[in-house]
């Protein structure tokens, strides 16, 4: 045997002899020969990685020993150079011009383990520009390549055994619900020398574009460091080596170490995933290749970046961490929060191989290697350190039934194929037919290849998949059980059906799906567990034990599909914000009773969102009080500074002074005609009462336009709605006390005038106050403030209803109607109503009735005492002051009787205003025409 027959390639020498017992020896092998008479070995181009060597050397052995061709194994670089090699390019590994052209003789004919989908533009360009010689893709090798994150199998097994945590699924990494760090090492035990500094210029952690994408898709600004000098971002690594995800950034002991290599392969992807899915991660880049490959063995309780197929970490039996299905559109825009998609690993041949060696092309086309088979070869080579020739030879010897099925043969079917009657153009279950030719064809989707023993020997037939099974691929040897979340109620199916909305399936091989519990449904198709069932929209699950108790959501709550009490309390859902139940704006719930909804006094006070949320520093239920020492200013609570108390003290003094001045302003002589002073004081009094009436209208429980709310707010100041003016700074934060002080303004005002009258007796006779005028001044004071006094007395009776059935005082929302505090306020209100409101109306009515008699009998001191009531009107309409007086209580009464029914309030108040207007038009009572 010559050296020439032993050496197949100048690059990769192959040993003499054969691997297979019946293999064709080197001396009997032949070269390819083209139409021009050129002779050369069949070239196999080998991209330089382990799985590529395994696949290509395996094919080379079969081509040599079964088909009898000389083979040249040529070491390449990557997938792209493989494209060029089998497309006839002269220098396929060249960086610039690989020398492609239609006139070249192709010396490379096969490339296995080509990651075609990873380089779509290069592949498409070759097909378009060199259509006649461009490489031909014979399809997938039987598995997909994948880059992802992995955990050692022992770690997953321990987590599942102790706590039932399936750590290969991302949802079990959610730090809000689980603590995966218990099953991994802490970064504190990892030597710093094993990892690069995050600031390393070669690391992706210093790449500004990458970090900016992280901000765009996660909003995690805190995880980055901004350099204003260079206007760039880099990863924030507090210890210099590890980037911590938000869920464990405050406590690194809860972080799970993740290691990768190179410049930071997969770092950007995992930064986004760990942030988006609340995963406690510490990300680091190995200092060198050796550090990267040794790390998972030195620290077996870690999380690492890897690609498959590859032998580096096979001993650890790593499990891929599974994320939500790939969103290709999001990935194309830079959002990497979903799973990375697998890439088909293909078989490429030269365009002329079907002419030069058609049986070899058919053989390559038939090759199907599973991931498990490839891993077995890779692990064997790693464990033994044998050559690829020796390793693949062992596999070929022990797996003859597998590779024999790749050999084209019309008379015998191998696994994955079935008998096919070319005359009937259909598959058959027997191969003895005198009239038609029986051949083998790959079993179509929905069927699988089943052994058949007949008189000729063993062959295979295609059998439809049974119910509960499917087979999407051709040439299958079995049908796959329908996965969880799927079912199939028909035979011969290519795929399983996904469970409809409202159904789920937690078992394999199901013929039908299970129904969700009553009142629940699922988010979408294909639900895999009863845990995927959730309450329907506008209902919420209030059961915290893991069962379901869906109840309708109260007014004031927004309950999307699958709402739970826990999500409402936490303000977030693992399904995303769109599935998070929330308190609506203008409503409030407590943290302890999040489904008991209160309607807030003002929408601005309650921002909604999580239970217990209040605006501007407000507290109490429902967001109605500032903390002690602070006062509400209309949009926020502010500290009670000294100037506020001073202003209020000055205001109180001003009121007392004003009452004294009122005595002198109302003491002018009564005339039959209006004077300038009369018109002025009467107009001012009517302006005050009109503003009070507007304030009363503004108390209606109507959602007024913003512009009107401002006007009503000013007018309600005259109704002693003075909380937003810092009244609590002197009255305190206790609502009943503030109400009592408001109610005392009128009794104190009358008492002050009485005191002034008594003190005036100490003055000279000409300066002493007249008793009748003092009474008239008291009457004028009560008359001007009558609407205010009426509204104040009725305030505790204005109770509006909360969605939870309770009622609150309209003006004091934190006072629950029926409580002890409310009872105290009612007592105060009833006293004010009976003594001062109804008492004053009664006295005024009596006085109006008696005034003609008093005038006729010259009882002038009595007439002077009610001057305030009659001085604005003509003599024939002296009584008109009483209808005007009762206008205030009549405007307040609808809000009391129909607090929760704004339409009734509007109708009643409109009737009151219309009635008074008609009465005024009928009698034209005003003394001054200006007041008409």
PDB file of C-alpha atoms in Angstrom, residues 261-421:
ATOM      1  CA  UNK A 261     -16.235  35.082  27.481  1.00  0.00           C
ATOM      2  CA  UNK A 262     -14.740  37.128  24.669  1.00  0.00           C
ATOM      3  CA  UNK A 263     -15.766  40.769  24.689  1.00  0.00           C
ATOM      4  CA  UNK A 264     -18.876  39.890  26.670  1.00  0.00           C
ATOM      5  CA  UNK A 265     -20.888  37.470  24.574  1.00  0.00           C
ATOM      6  CA  UNK A 266     -24.559  37.683  25.484  1.00  0.00           C
ATOM      7  CA  UNK A 267     -24.021  40.480  28.061  1.00  0.00           C
ATOM      8  CA  UNK A 268     -26.402  42.920  26.401  1.00  0.00           C
ATOM      9  CA  UNK A 269     -29.047  40.213  26.049  1.00  0.00           C
ATOM     10  CA  UNK A 270     -28.862  39.134  29.685  1.00  0.00           C
ATOM     11  CA  UNK A 271     -28.731  42.715  30.997  1.00  0.00           C
ATOM     12  CA  UNK A 272     -32.084  43.299  29.307  1.00  0.00           C
ATOM     13  CA  UNK A 273     -33.564  39.953  30.353  1.00  0.00           C
ATOM     14  CA  UNK A 274     -32.494  40.191  33.993  1.00  0.00           C
ATOM     15  CA  UNK A 275     -33.914  43.715  34.218  1.00  0.00           C
ATOM     16  CA  UNK A 276     -37.143  42.969  32.371  1.00  0.00           C
ATOM     17  CA  UNK A 277     -37.900  39.719  34.188  1.00  0.00           C
ATOM     18  CA  UNK A 278     -36.675  40.781  37.656  1.00  0.00           C
ATOM     19  CA  UNK A 279     -33.875  38.181  37.685  1.00  0.00           C
ATOM     20  CA  UNK A 280     -31.133  38.570  40.351  1.00  0.00           C
ATOM     21  CA  UNK A 281     -27.976  38.398  38.226  1.00  0.00           C
ATOM     22  CA  UNK A 282     -24.341  39.390  38.534  1.00  0.00           C
ATOM     23  CA  UNK A 283     -22.802  39.518  35.052  1.00  0.00           C
ATOM     24  CA  UNK A 284     -19.085  39.157  34.480  1.00  0.00           C
ATOM     25  CA  UNK A 285     -16.716  38.553  31.570  1.00  0.00           C
ATOM     26  CA  UNK A 286     -13.975  35.956  31.931  1.00  0.00           C
ATOM     27  CA  UNK A 287     -10.450  37.355  31.859  1.00  0.00           C
ATOM     28  CA  UNK A 288      -9.346  34.849  29.221  1.00  0.00           C
ATOM     29  CA  UNK A 289     -10.535  31.909  27.160  1.00  0.00           C
ATOM     30  CA  UNK A 290      -9.091  29.460  29.649  1.00  0.00           C
ATOM     31  CA  UNK A 291     -10.757  31.288  32.530  1.00  0.00           C
ATOM     32  CA  UNK A 292     -14.064  31.107  30.645  1.00  0.00           C
ATOM     33  CA  UNK A 293     -13.833  27.380  29.903  1.00  0.00           C
ATOM     34  CA  UNK A 294     -12.658  26.510  33.417  1.00  0.00           C
ATOM     35  CA  UNK A 295     -15.050  28.733  35.326  1.00  0.00           C
ATOM     36  CA  UNK A 296     -18.152  26.438  35.369  1.00  0.00           C
ATOM     37  CA  UNK A 297     -15.955  23.560  36.574  1.00  0.00           C
ATOM     38  CA  UNK A 298     -14.237  25.612  39.287  1.00  0.00           C
ATOM     39  CA  UNK A 299     -17.575  27.131  40.277  1.00  0.00           C
ATOM     40  CA  UNK A 300     -20.193  24.553  39.314  1.00  0.00           C
ATOM     41  CA  UNK A 301     -23.003  26.476  40.955  1.00  0.00           C
ATOM     42  CA  UNK A 302     -23.017  29.242  38.383  1.00  0.00           C
ATOM     43  CA  UNK A 303     -24.846  30.451  35.318  1.00  0.00           C
ATOM     44  CA  UNK A 304     -22.928  30.685  32.043  1.00  0.00           C
ATOM     45  CA  UNK A 305     -23.096  31.600  28.374  1.00  0.00           C
ATOM     46  CA  UNK A 306     -22.714  28.740  25.870  1.00  0.00           C
ATOM     47  CA  UNK A 307     -23.617  27.631  22.387  1.00  0.00           C
ATOM     48  CA  UNK A 308     -24.720  24.247  21.100  1.00  0.00           C
ATOM     49  CA  UNK A 309     -23.590  21.945  19.716  1.00  0.00           C
ATOM     50  CA  UNK A 310     -20.230  22.312  21.475  1.00  0.00           C
ATOM     51  CA  UNK A 311     -18.309  20.014  23.852  1.00  0.00           C
ATOM     52  CA  UNK A 312     -16.913  22.613  26.272  1.00  0.00           C
ATOM     53  CA  UNK A 313     -19.407  22.097  29.089  1.00  0.00           C
ATOM     54  CA  UNK A 314     -21.157  18.871  28.116  1.00  0.00           C
ATOM     55  CA  UNK A 315     -20.043  17.048  31.270  1.00  0.00           C
ATOM     56  CA  UNK A 316     -22.158  19.431  33.345  1.00  0.00           C
ATOM     57  CA  UNK A 317     -25.307  18.315  31.476  1.00  0.00           C
ATOM     58  CA  UNK A 318     -26.271  21.989  31.172  1.00  0.00           C
ATOM     59  CA  UNK A 319     -29.884  23.032  30.801  1.00  0.00           C
ATOM     60  CA  UNK A 320     -30.873  26.032  28.737  1.00  0.00           C
ATOM     61  CA  UNK A 321     -32.760  28.808  30.569  1.00  0.00           C
ATOM     62  CA  UNK A 322     -35.988  29.187  28.624  1.00  0.00           C
ATOM     63  CA  UNK A 323     -37.423  32.679  28.097  1.00  0.00           C
ATOM     64  CA  UNK A 324     -40.636  33.817  26.386  1.00  0.00           C
ATOM     65  CA  UNK A 325     -40.793  32.796  22.700  1.00  0.00           C
ATOM     66  CA  UNK A 326     -38.717  34.831  20.313  1.00  0.00           C
ATOM     67  CA  UNK A 327     -40.187  38.138  19.214  1.00  0.00           C
ATOM     68  CA  UNK A 328     -38.278  38.596  15.969  1.00  0.00           C
ATOM     69  CA  UNK A 329     -39.562  42.101  15.369  1.00  0.00           C
ATOM     70  CA  UNK A 330     -38.478  43.199  18.844  1.00  0.00           C
ATOM     71  CA  UNK A 331     -35.091  41.521  18.413  1.00  0.00           C
ATOM     72  CA  UNK A 332     -34.534  43.337  15.136  1.00  0.00           C
ATOM     73  CA  UNK A 333     -35.076  46.659  16.914  1.00  0.00           C
ATOM     74  CA  UNK A 334     -32.673  45.765  19.748  1.00  0.00           C
ATOM     75  CA  UNK A 335     -35.155  44.479  22.351  1.00  0.00           C
ATOM     76  CA  UNK A 336     -33.606  41.183  23.538  1.00  0.00           C
ATOM     77  CA  UNK A 337     -35.970  40.391  26.414  1.00  0.00           C
ATOM     78  CA  UNK A 338     -37.370  37.300  24.672  1.00  0.00           C
ATOM     79  CA  UNK A 339     -35.577  34.069  23.818  1.00  0.00           C
ATOM     80  CA  UNK A 340     -32.910  34.078  21.132  1.00  0.00           C
ATOM     81  CA  UNK A 341     -34.034  32.112  18.094  1.00  0.00           C
ATOM     82  CA  UNK A 342     -32.333  28.898  17.071  1.00  0.00           C
ATOM     83  CA  UNK A 343     -30.428  28.764  13.795  1.00  0.00           C
ATOM     84  CA  UNK A 344     -30.810  25.894  11.378  1.00  0.00           C
ATOM     85  CA  UNK A 345     -27.556  23.965  11.003  1.00  0.00           C
ATOM     86  CA  UNK A 346     -27.484  22.907   7.366  1.00  0.00           C
ATOM     87  CA  UNK A 347     -25.715  20.723   4.798  1.00  0.00           C
ATOM     88  CA  UNK A 348     -24.251  22.508   1.788  1.00  0.00           C
ATOM     89  CA  UNK A 349     -23.009  20.921  -1.414  1.00  0.00           C
ATOM     90  CA  UNK A 350     -21.558  22.284  -4.607  1.00  0.00           C
ATOM     91  CA  UNK A 351     -23.861  22.887  -7.513  1.00  0.00           C
ATOM     92  CA  UNK A 352     -22.099  20.230  -9.627  1.00  0.00           C
ATOM     93  CA  UNK A 353     -22.088  17.414  -7.070  1.00  0.00           C
ATOM     94  CA  UNK A 354     -25.391  16.054  -8.411  1.00  0.00           C
ATOM     95  CA  UNK A 355     -23.556  15.428 -11.704  1.00  0.00           C
ATOM     96  CA  UNK A 356     -20.193  14.351 -10.352  1.00  0.00           C
ATOM     97  CA  UNK A 357     -21.508  12.015  -7.619  1.00  0.00           C
ATOM     98  CA  UNK A 358     -25.335  12.001  -7.449  1.00  0.00           C
ATOM     99  CA  UNK A 359     -25.376   9.143  -4.961  1.00  0.00           C
ATOM    100  CA  UNK A 360     -23.197  11.171  -2.589  1.00  0.00           C
ATOM    101  CA  UNK A 361     -25.535  14.159  -2.877  1.00  0.00           C
ATOM    102  CA  UNK A 362     -28.505  11.922  -2.130  1.00  0.00           C
ATOM    103  CA  UNK A 363     -26.605  10.526   0.813  1.00  0.00           C
ATOM    104  CA  UNK A 364     -25.820  14.002   2.173  1.00  0.00           C
ATOM    105  CA  UNK A 365     -29.443  14.978   1.635  1.00  0.00           C
ATOM    106  CA  UNK A 366     -30.529  12.002   3.740  1.00  0.00           C
ATOM    107  CA  UNK A 367     -28.253  12.756   6.670  1.00  0.00           C
ATOM    108  CA  UNK A 368     -30.132  13.548   9.857  1.00  0.00           C
ATOM    109  CA  UNK A 369     -28.149  13.785  13.080  1.00  0.00           C
ATOM    110  CA  UNK A 370     -29.930  14.537  16.322  1.00  0.00           C
ATOM    111  CA  UNK A 371     -28.515  16.891  18.907  1.00  0.00           C
ATOM    112  CA  UNK A 372     -28.155  13.976  21.315  1.00  0.00           C
ATOM    113  CA  UNK A 373     -26.127  12.025  18.754  1.00  0.00           C
ATOM    114  CA  UNK A 374     -23.871  14.966  18.022  1.00  0.00           C
ATOM    115  CA  UNK A 375     -23.369  15.573  21.738  1.00  0.00           C
ATOM    116  CA  UNK A 376     -22.422  11.934  22.207  1.00  0.00           C
ATOM    117  CA  UNK A 377     -19.682  12.235  19.569  1.00  0.00           C
ATOM    118  CA  UNK A 378     -18.417  15.523  21.013  1.00  0.00           C
ATOM    119  CA  UNK A 379     -18.331  14.207  24.560  1.00  0.00           C
ATOM    120  CA  UNK A 380     -16.557  11.022  23.496  1.00  0.00           C
ATOM    121  CA  UNK A 381     -13.813  12.992  21.759  1.00  0.00           C
ATOM    122  CA  UNK A 382     -13.390  15.311  24.705  1.00  0.00           C
ATOM    123  CA  UNK A 383     -13.184  12.477  27.223  1.00  0.00           C
ATOM    124  CA  UNK A 384     -10.724  10.399  25.166  1.00  0.00           C
ATOM    125  CA  UNK A 385      -8.776  13.151  23.359  1.00  0.00           C
ATOM    126  CA  UNK A 386      -8.715  10.817  20.354  1.00  0.00           C
ATOM    127  CA  UNK A 387      -8.599  12.154  16.822  1.00  0.00           C
ATOM    128  CA  UNK A 388     -11.855  12.984  15.090  1.00  0.00           C
ATOM    129  CA  UNK A 389     -11.211  10.030  12.762  1.00  0.00           C
ATOM    130  CA  UNK A 390     -11.043   7.631  15.697  1.00  0.00           C
ATOM    131  CA  UNK A 391     -13.963   9.175  17.536  1.00  0.00           C
ATOM    132  CA  UNK A 392     -16.335   9.179  14.563  1.00  0.00           C
ATOM    133  CA  UNK A 393     -15.271   5.680  13.677  1.00  0.00           C
ATOM    134  CA  UNK A 394     -16.371   4.407  17.064  1.00  0.00           C
ATOM    135  CA  UNK A 395     -19.726   6.084  16.608  1.00  0.00           C
ATOM    136  CA  UNK A 396     -20.189   4.608  13.127  1.00  0.00           C
ATOM    137  CA  UNK A 397     -19.452   1.132  14.426  1.00  0.00           C
ATOM    138  CA  UNK A 398     -21.964   1.369  17.264  1.00  0.00           C
ATOM    139  CA  UNK A 399     -24.738   3.177  15.350  1.00  0.00           C
ATOM    140  CA  UNK A 400     -24.938   1.333  12.061  1.00  0.00           C
ATOM    141  CA  UNK A 401     -28.716   1.446  11.871  1.00  0.00           C
ATOM    142  CA  UNK A 402     -28.585   5.226  12.122  1.00  0.00           C
ATOM    143  CA  UNK A 403     -26.139   5.947   9.329  1.00  0.00           C
ATOM    144  CA  UNK A 404     -27.310   3.101   7.123  1.00  0.00           C
ATOM    145  CA  UNK A 405     -30.627   4.897   6.832  1.00  0.00           C
ATOM    146  CA  UNK A 406     -28.767   7.726   5.105  1.00  0.00           C
ATOM    147  CA  UNK A 407     -27.580   5.463   2.299  1.00  0.00           C
ATOM    148  CA  UNK A 408     -29.854   5.735  -0.759  1.00  0.00           C
ATOM    149  CA  UNK A 409     -31.449   2.392  -1.619  1.00  0.00           C
ATOM    150  CA  UNK A 410     -34.615   1.758  -3.600  1.00  0.00           C
ATOM    151  CA  UNK A 411     -35.160  -1.749  -2.445  1.00  0.00           C
ATOM    152  CA  UNK A 412     -34.967  -1.350   1.286  1.00  0.00           C
ATOM    153  CA  UNK A 413     -36.348   1.416   3.470  1.00  0.00           C
ATOM    154  CA  UNK A 414     -34.557   2.618   6.514  1.00  0.00           C
ATOM    155  CA  UNK A 415     -35.877   4.472   9.558  1.00  0.00           C
ATOM    156  CA  UNK A 416     -37.521   7.715   8.525  1.00  0.00           C
ATOM    157  CA  UNK A 417     -38.688   6.313   5.189  1.00  0.00           C
ATOM    158  CA  UNK A 418     -41.597   4.192   4.076  1.00  0.00           C
ATOM    159  CA  UNK A 419     -42.762   2.090   1.188  1.00  0.00           C
ATOM    160  CA  UNK A 420     -44.130   4.165  -1.692  1.00  0.00           C
ATOM    161  CA  UNK A 421     -46.097   2.834  -4.668  1.00  0.00           C
TER     162      UNK A 421
END
